[in-house]
């Protein structure tokens, strides 16, 4: 996956050859894509077989990896347009089929041929002539942070994965086009975007449109992404799936992130940093309007949790730790990772928000997945349409005056028999008069509930103790009430004995 970087524009003599060589134009529209996806689904799945082009065998793996797309040669880079398109080469050993990237203008599509002239090559790299380089995806850049700097804000690369950022944020968690059989014993299936069509923007456009063909053994799909970068980068997603087989475990609008540890979940990890994670919670706004925050965990055994029975107003993986002191990591800057928020459009039917937490010992592993899982799955031969808005931002908003939990800490009691929990809340004021804790646990015994002002945060601090007794797993729930009305969101936490 590409890393975010800020690269000032530089003056450079334009190359004599065109940036992209057209390979015949053809008529294209989203209806065309729908027809292609439907046609492919009517036939048995045939995986693409990619071979490394002859000539690239002249390069060592190190030489090949040193090739970087030349930003001065970005598609539309010299046309005064608000967006520029950059290409990402395929991996050296081609572990996945190469993808096709095309541009669309006035209903005519042109497939891009990536040539060595479009990439920066080390002096020691042999001449590659006009050899066509296989691609793994693309990224889009715009002046999202400064009128003087072109920064990337969106990248599609690897299976159906993509990442976005908003102003002043860095890449972190990923989204996917589709999840199939996640956490199932038989193994997960990874659909892939195999062809992208990117519409040429007009000079004053503030959004860009990307169409994509998704393929896998079980389904095909036609996707449209309309993306507007900014303080919040907003993606409107429309998709139609054409299942070849019954999809029993399918995830719509999946998000994937990394959670290694925080103040409550260090386990056996020996690390100088207080926290390491791209996201620290699952946030949900239910159909009824309840606001839920579920603290993430790095369990010792695979955990799957489900929430709600109807499509929520929104759900997403969020990063609430926003201070550099939360992480003490000058390299990874986890405090600048985005949250991602999904807002369903239309009626998605019965189902649940599902959260999968996978044991992990490395921060390089994405071990958190969440998505909407339709209760009845998706039957073969019946097209399934979904639409949603995906927002990359710092923090999804809560209603004014509703407090949110910004820190959860836990440790052993003095006698070692109980677990002590300390929760910090902001947004509900700092006065405790008239407030009470609505606290519950599925097992064990809760004691010593307390609420006090937290002057340092201009907020509140709640605390309690739990005696697990013989329980292996305890589901905890807490909110702060004034009479019958909540003044905070609902905090959820799963404690496990190991």
Short mmCIF file of C-alpha atoms in Angstrom, two decimals:
data_model
loop_
_atom_site.label_atom_id
_atom_site.label_comp_id
_atom_site.label_asym_id
_atom_site.label_seq_id
_atom_site.Cartn_x
_atom_site.Cartn_y
_atom_site.Cartn_z
CA UNK A 1 0.00 0.00 0.00
CA UNK A 2 1.21 3.49 -0.72
CA UNK A 3 2.33 5.77 2.09
CA UNK A 4 1.16 9.35 2.38
CA UNK A 5 3.68 11.98 1.50
CA UNK A 6 3.83 15.63 0.62
CA UNK A 7 5.83 16.34 -2.51
CA UNK A 8 6.19 19.94 -3.68
CA UNK A 9 5.72 20.55 -7.36
CA UNK A 10 9.03 20.78 -9.21
CA UNK A 11 9.95 22.13 -12.60
CA UNK A 12 10.95 19.50 -15.12
CA UNK A 13 11.36 19.37 -18.86
CA UNK A 14 8.43 17.44 -20.34
CA UNK A 15 9.46 14.14 -21.94
CA UNK A 16 9.06 13.90 -25.69
CA UNK A 17 6.83 10.82 -25.45
CA UNK A 18 3.21 11.04 -24.26
CA UNK A 19 2.53 9.97 -20.69
CA UNK A 20 -0.15 7.43 -21.59
CA UNK A 21 -0.35 5.59 -24.89
CA UNK A 22 -3.93 5.01 -26.01
CA UNK A 23 -4.82 1.47 -26.95
CA UNK A 24 -7.95 2.16 -28.95
CA UNK A 25 -10.91 4.03 -27.51
CA UNK A 26 -14.24 2.34 -26.75
CA UNK A 27 -17.61 3.45 -25.47
CA UNK A 28 -18.05 3.13 -21.73
CA UNK A 29 -20.67 3.92 -19.09
CA UNK A 30 -21.72 2.45 -15.75
CA UNK A 31 -24.44 0.55 -17.63
CA UNK A 32 -21.67 -0.97 -19.76
CA UNK A 33 -19.92 -2.09 -16.58
CA UNK A 34 -23.13 -3.57 -15.18
CA UNK A 35 -23.57 -5.56 -18.34
CA UNK A 36 -19.99 -6.84 -18.24
CA UNK A 37 -20.27 -7.89 -14.59
CA UNK A 38 -23.55 -9.69 -15.25
CA UNK A 39 -22.10 -11.46 -18.29
CA UNK A 40 -19.01 -12.63 -16.40
CA UNK A 41 -21.18 -13.95 -13.56
CA UNK A 42 -23.07 -16.17 -16.01
CA UNK A 43 -19.87 -18.04 -16.82
CA UNK A 44 -17.58 -20.17 -14.64
CA UNK A 45 -14.92 -18.17 -12.86
CA UNK A 46 -11.63 -18.08 -14.73
CA UNK A 47 -8.79 -16.57 -12.70
CA UNK A 48 -6.58 -14.19 -14.65
CA UNK A 49 -3.19 -15.64 -15.42
CA UNK A 50 -0.53 -12.96 -15.40
CA UNK A 51 3.05 -13.49 -16.40
CA UNK A 52 5.98 -11.21 -15.77
CA UNK A 53 6.69 -9.50 -19.12
CA UNK A 54 9.86 -10.59 -20.88
CA UNK A 55 12.54 -7.98 -20.37
CA UNK A 56 11.80 -7.35 -16.71
CA UNK A 57 13.86 -10.46 -16.00
CA UNK A 58 16.86 -8.20 -16.66
CA UNK A 59 16.19 -6.54 -13.31
CA UNK A 60 16.98 -7.77 -9.85
CA UNK A 61 14.16 -7.61 -7.28
CA UNK A 62 15.91 -4.62 -5.69
CA UNK A 63 16.15 -2.78 -9.01
CA UNK A 64 12.49 -3.46 -9.76
CA UNK A 65 11.36 -2.25 -6.35
CA UNK A 66 13.35 0.96 -6.81
CA UNK A 67 11.08 1.99 -9.71
CA UNK A 68 8.75 4.78 -8.64
CA UNK A 69 6.11 6.53 -10.71
CA UNK A 70 7.39 9.96 -11.73
CA UNK A 71 4.97 12.47 -10.25
CA UNK A 72 5.90 15.01 -12.92
CA UNK A 73 4.40 12.60 -15.45
CA UNK A 74 1.08 12.14 -13.64
CA UNK A 75 -1.98 11.70 -15.84
CA UNK A 76 -3.61 15.16 -16.29
CA UNK A 77 -0.57 16.69 -14.56
CA UNK A 78 -0.06 19.36 -17.23
CA UNK A 79 -3.71 20.11 -17.96
CA UNK A 80 -4.57 22.42 -15.06
CA UNK A 81 -7.09 19.98 -13.61
CA UNK A 82 -7.90 19.59 -9.89
CA UNK A 83 -6.85 15.92 -9.74
CA UNK A 84 -3.87 13.91 -10.97
CA UNK A 85 -3.64 10.16 -11.49
CA UNK A 86 -0.52 8.16 -10.63
CA UNK A 87 0.11 4.50 -11.44
CA UNK A 88 1.38 1.78 -9.11
CA UNK A 89 3.44 -1.03 -10.61
CA UNK A 90 2.73 -4.66 -9.81
CA UNK A 91 4.89 -6.58 -7.35
CA UNK A 92 8.03 -8.27 -8.62
CA UNK A 93 6.72 -11.84 -8.39
CA UNK A 94 3.12 -10.97 -9.34
CA UNK A 95 1.33 -12.66 -6.42
CA UNK A 96 -1.94 -11.28 -7.78
CA UNK A 97 -3.20 -10.62 -11.32
CA UNK A 98 -2.25 -7.25 -12.75
CA UNK A 99 -5.08 -4.75 -13.02
CA UNK A 100 -6.12 -2.51 -15.89
CA UNK A 101 -6.47 1.23 -15.35
CA UNK A 102 -8.39 3.31 -17.88
CA UNK A 103 -9.42 6.92 -18.25
CA UNK A 104 -12.85 8.02 -19.48
CA UNK A 105 -13.68 11.25 -21.29
CA UNK A 106 -17.04 12.08 -22.89
CA UNK A 107 -18.10 8.43 -22.68
CA UNK A 108 -14.97 7.08 -24.38
CA UNK A 109 -12.54 4.94 -22.41
CA UNK A 110 -8.85 4.44 -23.11
CA UNK A 111 -6.79 1.75 -21.40
CA UNK A 112 -3.49 3.08 -20.06
CA UNK A 113 -0.23 1.40 -21.00
CA UNK A 114 2.44 1.99 -18.38
CA UNK A 115 5.88 2.34 -19.92
CA UNK A 116 9.30 2.65 -18.25
CA UNK A 117 9.40 6.32 -19.34
CA UNK A 118 6.70 7.01 -16.76
CA UNK A 119 8.86 5.75 -13.88
CA UNK A 120 12.04 6.97 -12.21
CA UNK A 121 14.75 4.36 -12.75
CA UNK A 122 18.11 4.04 -11.07
CA UNK A 123 21.13 4.64 -13.29
CA UNK A 124 22.13 0.99 -13.00
CA UNK A 125 18.80 -0.30 -14.32
CA UNK A 126 19.13 -1.73 -17.86
CA UNK A 127 17.28 0.00 -20.67
CA UNK A 128 13.72 -1.33 -20.89
CA UNK A 129 12.66 0.40 -24.10
CA UNK A 130 8.86 0.71 -24.36
CA UNK A 131 8.10 -2.45 -22.43
CA UNK A 132 4.61 -2.43 -20.88
CA UNK A 133 4.77 -2.63 -17.09
CA UNK A 134 2.05 -4.52 -15.18
CA UNK A 135 0.06 -2.44 -12.69
CA UNK A 136 -1.31 -3.22 -9.24
CA UNK A 137 -3.45 -0.12 -8.79
CA UNK A 138 -3.36 3.66 -8.71
CA UNK A 139 -3.48 6.68 -6.46
CA UNK A 140 -5.08 10.10 -6.83
CA UNK A 141 -3.51 13.37 -5.71
CA UNK A 142 -4.88 16.85 -5.21
CA UNK A 143 -4.09 20.01 -3.24
CA UNK A 144 -5.89 18.76 -0.15
CA UNK A 145 -3.53 20.29 2.43
CA UNK A 146 -1.98 23.23 0.59
CA UNK A 147 -2.40 25.09 -2.68
CA UNK A 148 1.33 24.62 -3.26
CA UNK A 149 1.58 20.86 -2.66
CA UNK A 150 -0.02 17.90 -4.41
CA UNK A 151 -0.80 15.21 -1.83
CA UNK A 152 -2.31 11.82 -2.40
CA UNK A 153 -5.69 11.30 -0.76
CA UNK A 154 -6.85 7.96 -2.18
CA UNK A 155 -5.19 4.71 -3.20
CA UNK A 156 -6.61 1.48 -4.63
CA UNK A 157 -4.12 -1.37 -4.45
CA UNK A 158 -4.33 -5.06 -3.63
CA UNK A 159 -7.45 -7.25 -4.02
CA UNK A 160 -10.40 -4.91 -3.30
CA UNK A 161 -8.56 -2.79 -0.72
CA UNK A 162 -8.50 1.00 -0.81
CA UNK A 163 -7.51 3.76 1.61
CA UNK A 164 -8.40 7.41 1.91
CA UNK A 165 -7.41 10.38 4.02
CA UNK A 166 -8.85 13.76 4.92
CA UNK A 167 -7.04 17.06 5.36
CA UNK A 168 -4.05 16.86 7.75
CA UNK A 169 -4.40 13.09 8.27
CA UNK A 170 -2.23 10.16 7.17
CA UNK A 171 -3.10 6.75 5.78
CA UNK A 172 -4.21 4.20 8.36
CA UNK A 173 -7.10 1.76 8.18
CA UNK A 174 -8.35 0.34 4.88
CA UNK A 175 -11.74 -0.20 3.29
CA UNK A 176 -12.62 -3.06 0.96
CA UNK A 177 -15.08 -3.59 -1.82
CA UNK A 178 -16.45 -6.79 -0.32
CA UNK A 179 -15.72 -9.37 2.38
CA UNK A 180 -16.55 -13.06 1.87
CA UNK A 181 -16.25 -15.78 4.52
CA UNK A 182 -14.30 -13.61 6.95
CA UNK A 183 -13.28 -15.63 10.06
CA UNK A 184 -14.88 -18.77 8.62
CA UNK A 185 -13.09 -22.11 9.25
CA UNK A 186 -12.94 -22.86 5.51
CA UNK A 187 -10.92 -19.70 4.91
CA UNK A 188 -11.63 -16.25 3.54
CA UNK A 189 -12.19 -15.46 -0.12
CA UNK A 190 -10.67 -12.21 -1.35
CA UNK A 191 -12.46 -10.60 -4.31
CA UNK A 192 -10.34 -8.26 -6.40
CA UNK A 193 -10.88 -5.14 -8.45
CA UNK A 194 -9.46 -6.10 -11.84
CA UNK A 195 -10.31 -3.05 -13.94
CA UNK A 196 -10.74 0.64 -13.03
CA UNK A 197 -12.23 3.40 -15.17
CA UNK A 198 -11.49 6.93 -13.91
CA UNK A 199 -13.40 9.86 -15.34
CA UNK A 200 -11.40 12.87 -16.45
CA UNK A 201 -12.39 15.76 -14.17
CA UNK A 202 -13.40 19.19 -15.40
CA UNK A 203 -11.22 22.18 -14.35
CA UNK A 204 -13.54 23.24 -11.52
CA UNK A 205 -14.67 19.82 -10.28
CA UNK A 206 -14.33 19.12 -6.56
CA UNK A 207 -15.03 15.41 -6.92
CA UNK A 208 -13.89 12.56 -9.13
CA UNK A 209 -15.68 9.37 -10.29
CA UNK A 210 -14.14 5.90 -10.34
CA UNK A 211 -15.86 2.80 -11.71
CA UNK A 212 -14.50 -0.65 -10.94
CA UNK A 213 -15.10 -4.28 -11.89
CA UNK A 214 -14.88 -6.75 -9.01
CA UNK A 215 -14.25 -10.44 -9.64
CA UNK A 216 -13.96 -13.55 -7.49
CA UNK A 217 -14.89 -17.21 -7.53
CA UNK A 218 -18.26 -16.53 -5.89
CA UNK A 219 -19.40 -13.25 -7.43
CA UNK A 220 -18.77 -10.35 -9.74
CA UNK A 221 -19.62 -6.75 -9.01
CA UNK A 222 -19.94 -3.30 -10.59
CA UNK A 223 -18.87 -0.39 -8.37
CA UNK A 224 -19.04 3.38 -8.66
CA UNK A 225 -17.12 5.65 -6.27
CA UNK A 226 -17.76 9.40 -6.30
CA UNK A 227 -15.03 10.97 -4.17
CA UNK A 228 -14.77 14.49 -2.78
CA UNK A 229 -11.59 15.15 -0.75
CA UNK A 230 -11.39 17.80 1.94
CA UNK A 231 -11.59 18.34 5.70
CA UNK A 232 -13.71 15.20 5.45
CA UNK A 233 -13.12 13.04 2.39
CA UNK A 234 -16.53 11.79 1.30
CA UNK A 235 -17.03 8.74 -0.92
CA UNK A 236 -20.49 7.85 -2.24
CA UNK A 237 -20.45 4.18 -3.15
CA UNK A 238 -22.94 2.37 -5.38
CA UNK A 239 -22.55 -1.33 -6.11
CA UNK A 240 -24.37 -4.21 -7.72
CA UNK A 241 -23.27 -7.78 -7.02
CA UNK A 242 -24.01 -10.76 -9.26
CA UNK A 243 -23.44 -13.84 -7.07
CA UNK A 244 -22.48 -17.06 -8.86
CA UNK A 245 -23.05 -19.06 -5.68
CA UNK A 246 -25.01 -18.49 -2.50
CA UNK A 247 -23.05 -16.06 -0.32
CA UNK A 248 -23.82 -17.16 3.23
CA UNK A 249 -21.19 -15.02 5.01
CA UNK A 250 -20.80 -11.75 3.14
CA UNK A 251 -19.71 -8.35 4.41
CA UNK A 252 -20.95 -5.08 2.89
CA UNK A 253 -18.86 -1.90 3.36
CA UNK A 254 -16.02 -3.74 5.13
CA UNK A 255 -13.34 -1.85 7.05
CA UNK A 256 -10.01 -3.35 8.08
CA UNK A 257 -7.63 -1.96 10.69
CA UNK A 258 -4.83 -2.72 13.15
CA UNK A 259 -5.11 -2.85 16.93
CA UNK A 260 -2.09 -4.16 18.83
CA UNK A 261 -2.61 -2.77 22.33
CA UNK A 262 -3.72 0.18 24.43
CA UNK A 263 -3.86 0.90 28.18
CA UNK A 264 -6.11 -2.12 28.81
CA UNK A 265 -4.65 -4.70 26.46
CA UNK A 266 -0.86 -5.06 26.56
CA UNK A 267 -0.87 -8.79 27.25
CA UNK A 268 2.59 -10.30 26.75
CA UNK A 269 3.74 -7.48 24.45
CA UNK A 270 6.90 -5.76 25.66
CA UNK A 271 6.92 -2.32 24.03
CA UNK A 272 8.09 1.15 25.07
CA UNK A 273 5.02 2.81 23.60
CA UNK A 274 1.81 3.34 25.63
CA UNK A 275 -0.46 2.41 22.70
CA UNK A 276 -0.13 0.98 19.18
CA UNK A 277 -3.17 1.00 16.90
CA UNK A 278 -4.68 2.51 13.75
CA UNK A 279 -8.14 2.38 15.35
CA UNK A 280 -9.22 1.98 18.97
CA UNK A 281 -12.97 1.51 18.77
CA UNK A 282 -16.05 0.49 16.82
CA UNK A 283 -18.65 3.27 16.84
CA UNK A 284 -22.30 2.68 15.94
CA UNK A 285 -25.39 4.84 15.77
CA UNK A 286 -28.33 2.45 15.87
CA UNK A 287 -31.59 2.79 13.96
CA UNK A 288 -33.22 3.93 17.20
CA UNK A 289 -30.54 6.59 17.68
CA UNK A 290 -28.47 4.96 20.43
CA UNK A 291 -24.80 5.89 20.19
CA UNK A 292 -22.47 2.97 20.96
CA UNK A 293 -18.72 2.77 21.43
CA UNK A 294 -17.11 -0.67 21.62
CA UNK A 295 -13.48 -0.65 22.74
CA UNK A 296 -11.28 -2.83 20.48
CA UNK A 297 -9.13 -5.69 21.77
CA UNK A 298 -6.26 -7.87 20.64
CA UNK A 299 -7.52 -11.21 21.95
CA UNK A 300 -5.66 -14.45 22.48
CA UNK A 301 -8.39 -16.28 20.55
CA UNK A 302 -10.43 -15.20 17.54
CA UNK A 303 -13.47 -13.17 18.59
CA UNK A 304 -16.59 -12.38 16.56
CA UNK A 305 -19.22 -9.96 17.93
CA UNK A 306 -22.50 -8.80 16.42
CA UNK A 307 -24.48 -5.61 17.05
CA UNK A 308 -28.00 -4.46 16.05
CA UNK A 309 -30.52 -6.35 13.93
CA UNK A 310 -31.41 -3.57 11.51
CA UNK A 311 -29.12 -1.36 9.43
CA UNK A 312 -27.77 1.38 11.68
CA UNK A 313 -27.70 5.06 10.88
CA UNK A 314 -23.93 4.67 10.75
CA UNK A 315 -20.99 2.57 11.88
CA UNK A 316 -17.23 2.73 11.59
CA UNK A 317 -13.79 2.15 13.03
CA UNK A 318 -12.51 5.22 14.83
CA UNK A 319 -9.26 6.55 16.24
CA UNK A 320 -9.93 8.52 19.42
CA UNK A 321 -6.37 8.71 20.76
CA UNK A 322 -5.26 12.00 19.20
CA UNK A 323 -2.27 13.14 21.25
CA UNK A 324 1.32 12.36 20.34
CA UNK A 325 1.83 11.42 23.99
CA UNK A 326 -0.75 8.65 23.58
CA UNK A 327 1.74 6.75 21.39
CA UNK A 328 5.23 8.30 21.82
CA UNK A 329 5.97 7.19 18.26
CA UNK A 330 7.61 9.87 16.09
CA UNK A 331 7.82 7.55 13.06
CA UNK A 332 4.33 6.10 12.68
CA UNK A 333 2.32 9.09 13.95
CA UNK A 334 -0.66 6.96 14.91
CA UNK A 335 -2.40 10.03 16.34
CA UNK A 336 -2.92 11.24 12.76
CA UNK A 337 -4.63 8.11 11.45
CA UNK A 338 -8.16 8.64 10.10
CA UNK A 339 -11.45 7.20 11.26
CA UNK A 340 -13.83 5.76 8.65
CA UNK A 341 -17.60 6.13 8.95
CA UNK A 342 -20.22 4.26 6.90
CA UNK A 343 -23.75 5.61 6.40
CA UNK A 344 -26.08 3.11 4.65
CA UNK A 345 -28.44 4.42 1.99
CA UNK A 346 -31.77 2.74 1.36
CA UNK A 347 -33.03 -0.38 3.12
CA UNK A 348 -30.34 -3.02 3.57
CA UNK A 349 -32.76 -5.43 5.22
CA UNK A 350 -32.21 -7.51 8.36
CA UNK A 351 -28.65 -8.19 9.44
CA UNK A 352 -25.98 -7.10 11.87
CA UNK A 353 -22.83 -5.07 12.21
CA UNK A 354 -20.17 -7.71 12.73
CA UNK A 355 -16.81 -7.14 14.41
CA UNK A 356 -13.95 -9.62 13.98
CA UNK A 357 -10.91 -9.36 16.28
CA UNK A 358 -7.96 -11.58 15.35
CA UNK A 359 -5.01 -12.33 17.64
CA UNK A 360 -1.86 -10.52 16.49
CA UNK A 361 1.67 -9.98 17.69
CA UNK A 362 2.75 -7.48 15.03
CA UNK A 363 1.65 -3.97 14.18
CA UNK A 364 2.12 -4.80 10.48
CA UNK A 365 -0.93 -7.12 10.63
CA UNK A 366 -4.45 -5.82 10.06
CA UNK A 367 -6.34 -7.85 12.66
CA UNK A 368 -9.62 -5.92 12.98
CA UNK A 369 -12.51 -6.23 10.50
CA UNK A 370 -16.02 -4.82 10.64
CA UNK A 371 -18.85 -4.87 8.09
CA UNK A 372 -22.61 -5.17 7.62
CA UNK A 373 -23.64 -8.84 7.31
CA UNK A 374 -27.06 -9.48 5.70
CA UNK A 375 -29.00 -11.98 7.82
CA UNK A 376 -29.98 -14.21 4.92
CA UNK A 377 -26.80 -13.83 2.90
CA UNK A 378 -27.07 -13.21 -0.84
CA UNK A 379 -28.60 -15.93 -3.08
CA UNK A 380 -26.99 -17.03 -6.34
CA UNK A 381 -28.38 -15.61 -9.56
CA UNK A 382 -30.10 -12.63 -7.96
CA UNK A 383 -28.45 -9.20 -8.33
CA UNK A 384 -27.96 -7.38 -5.03
CA UNK A 385 -27.70 -3.59 -4.92
CA UNK A 386 -26.26 -1.53 -2.07
CA UNK A 387 -25.38 2.13 -1.64
CA UNK A 388 -23.63 3.92 1.17
CA UNK A 389 -21.55 6.95 2.05
CA UNK A 390 -18.04 6.31 3.37
CA UNK A 391 -16.40 9.26 5.14
CA UNK A 392 -12.71 9.48 6.03
CA UNK A 393 -12.33 11.94 8.89
CA UNK A 394 -10.80 12.54 12.31
CA UNK A 395 -13.83 11.77 14.47
CA UNK A 396 -17.48 11.03 13.60
CA UNK A 397 -19.64 13.63 15.30
CA UNK A 398 -21.94 12.93 18.23
CA UNK A 399 -24.98 15.06 19.11
CA UNK A 400 -24.11 18.23 20.98
CA UNK A 401 -23.98 17.65 24.71
CA UNK A 402 -23.59 13.89 24.46
CA UNK A 403 -20.37 12.76 26.11
CA UNK A 404 -17.95 10.34 24.51
CA UNK A 405 -15.43 7.96 26.05
CA UNK A 406 -11.92 9.03 25.10
CA UNK A 407 -9.82 6.72 27.28
CA UNK A 408 -10.27 3.32 28.90
CA UNK A 409 -7.72 2.07 31.42
CA UNK A 410 -7.66 -1.16 33.38
CA UNK A 411 -5.46 -2.91 35.92
CA UNK A 412 -5.50 -5.24 38.88
CA UNK A 413 -6.86 -4.15 42.26
CA UNK A 414 -4.45 -3.92 45.20
CA UNK A 415 -5.27 -7.45 46.33
CA UNK A 416 -5.11 -8.79 42.77
CA UNK A 417 -8.61 -10.28 42.94
CA UNK A 418 -10.52 -7.74 40.88
CA UNK A 419 -10.12 -5.66 37.73
CA UNK A 420 -10.25 -1.88 38.09
CA UNK A 421 -11.62 0.15 35.19
CA UNK A 422 -11.10 3.91 34.73
CA UNK A 423 -12.98 5.69 31.93
CA UNK A 424 -12.53 9.33 30.85
CA UNK A 425 -15.39 11.20 29.19
CA UNK A 426 -15.56 14.55 27.40
CA UNK A 427 -18.50 16.43 25.95
CA UNK A 428 -20.92 16.04 28.87
CA UNK A 429 -19.51 18.78 31.08
CA UNK A 430 -17.61 18.21 34.31
CA UNK A 431 -20.32 18.56 36.95
CA UNK A 432 -21.50 15.32 38.55
CA UNK A 433 -24.64 16.60 40.30
CA UNK A 434 -27.74 14.70 39.23
CA UNK A 435 -25.76 12.07 37.32
CA UNK A 436 -25.64 8.34 37.91
CA UNK A 437 -23.92 5.33 36.37
CA UNK A 438 -26.01 2.83 34.42
CA UNK A 439 -23.58 -0.09 34.68
CA UNK A 440 -23.96 -3.77 33.95
CA UNK A 441 -21.94 -6.93 33.36
CA UNK A 442 -22.93 -10.30 31.90
CA UNK A 443 -21.00 -12.22 34.58
CA UNK A 444 -18.89 -11.66 37.68
CA UNK A 445 -19.68 -9.02 40.30
CA UNK A 446 -19.44 -5.26 39.81
CA UNK A 447 -18.53 -3.07 42.78
CA UNK A 448 -17.35 0.41 43.80
CA UNK A 449 -18.98 2.45 40.98
CA UNK A 450 -17.96 6.09 41.15
CA UNK A 451 -18.17 9.28 39.11
CA UNK A 452 -16.03 12.38 39.57
CA UNK A 453 -15.01 15.53 37.71
CA UNK A 454 -11.97 15.35 35.49
CA UNK A 455 -10.69 18.93 35.57
CA UNK A 456 -7.72 18.14 33.31
CA UNK A 457 -10.08 17.21 30.44
CA UNK A 458 -12.98 19.49 31.45
CA UNK A 459 -14.92 16.27 31.58
CA UNK A 460 -15.80 13.31 33.77
CA UNK A 461 -14.12 10.16 35.07
CA UNK A 462 -16.08 6.97 35.81
CA UNK A 463 -14.59 4.03 37.69
CA UNK A 464 -15.66 0.61 38.95
CA UNK A 465 -14.27 -2.79 39.86
CA UNK A 466 -15.18 -6.24 38.55
CA UNK A 467 -14.63 -9.56 40.30
CA UNK A 468 -14.62 -12.10 37.44
CA UNK A 469 -15.06 -15.09 39.79
CA UNK A 470 -15.04 -18.13 37.49
CA UNK A 471 -16.07 -16.25 34.31
CA UNK A 472 -13.96 -16.63 31.17
CA UNK A 473 -15.73 -13.79 29.37
CA UNK A 474 -17.63 -10.76 30.60
CA UNK A 475 -19.55 -8.25 28.46
CA UNK A 476 -19.66 -4.85 30.17
CA UNK A 477 -21.92 -1.91 29.43
CA UNK A 478 -21.87 1.61 30.85
CA UNK A 479 -23.54 4.93 30.24
CA UNK A 480 -24.07 8.00 32.40
CA UNK A 481 -27.64 9.07 32.99
CA UNK A 482 -29.51 12.13 34.19
CA UNK A 483 -32.84 10.72 35.23
CA UNK A 484 -34.06 8.60 32.31
CA UNK A 485 -31.91 10.35 29.71
CA UNK A 486 -28.35 9.35 28.76
CA UNK A 487 -25.74 12.13 28.81
CA UNK A 488 -23.08 9.89 27.22
CA UNK A 489 -22.88 7.30 24.52
CA UNK A 490 -23.02 3.64 25.55
CA UNK A 491 -19.61 2.15 26.31
CA UNK A 492 -19.16 -1.58 25.63
CA UNK A 493 -16.19 -3.73 26.58
CA UNK A 494 -15.46 -7.46 26.36
CA UNK A 495 -13.17 -8.80 29.08
CA UNK A 496 -11.62 -12.24 28.67
CA UNK A 497 -9.70 -14.29 31.23
CA UNK A 498 -6.70 -14.81 28.91
#
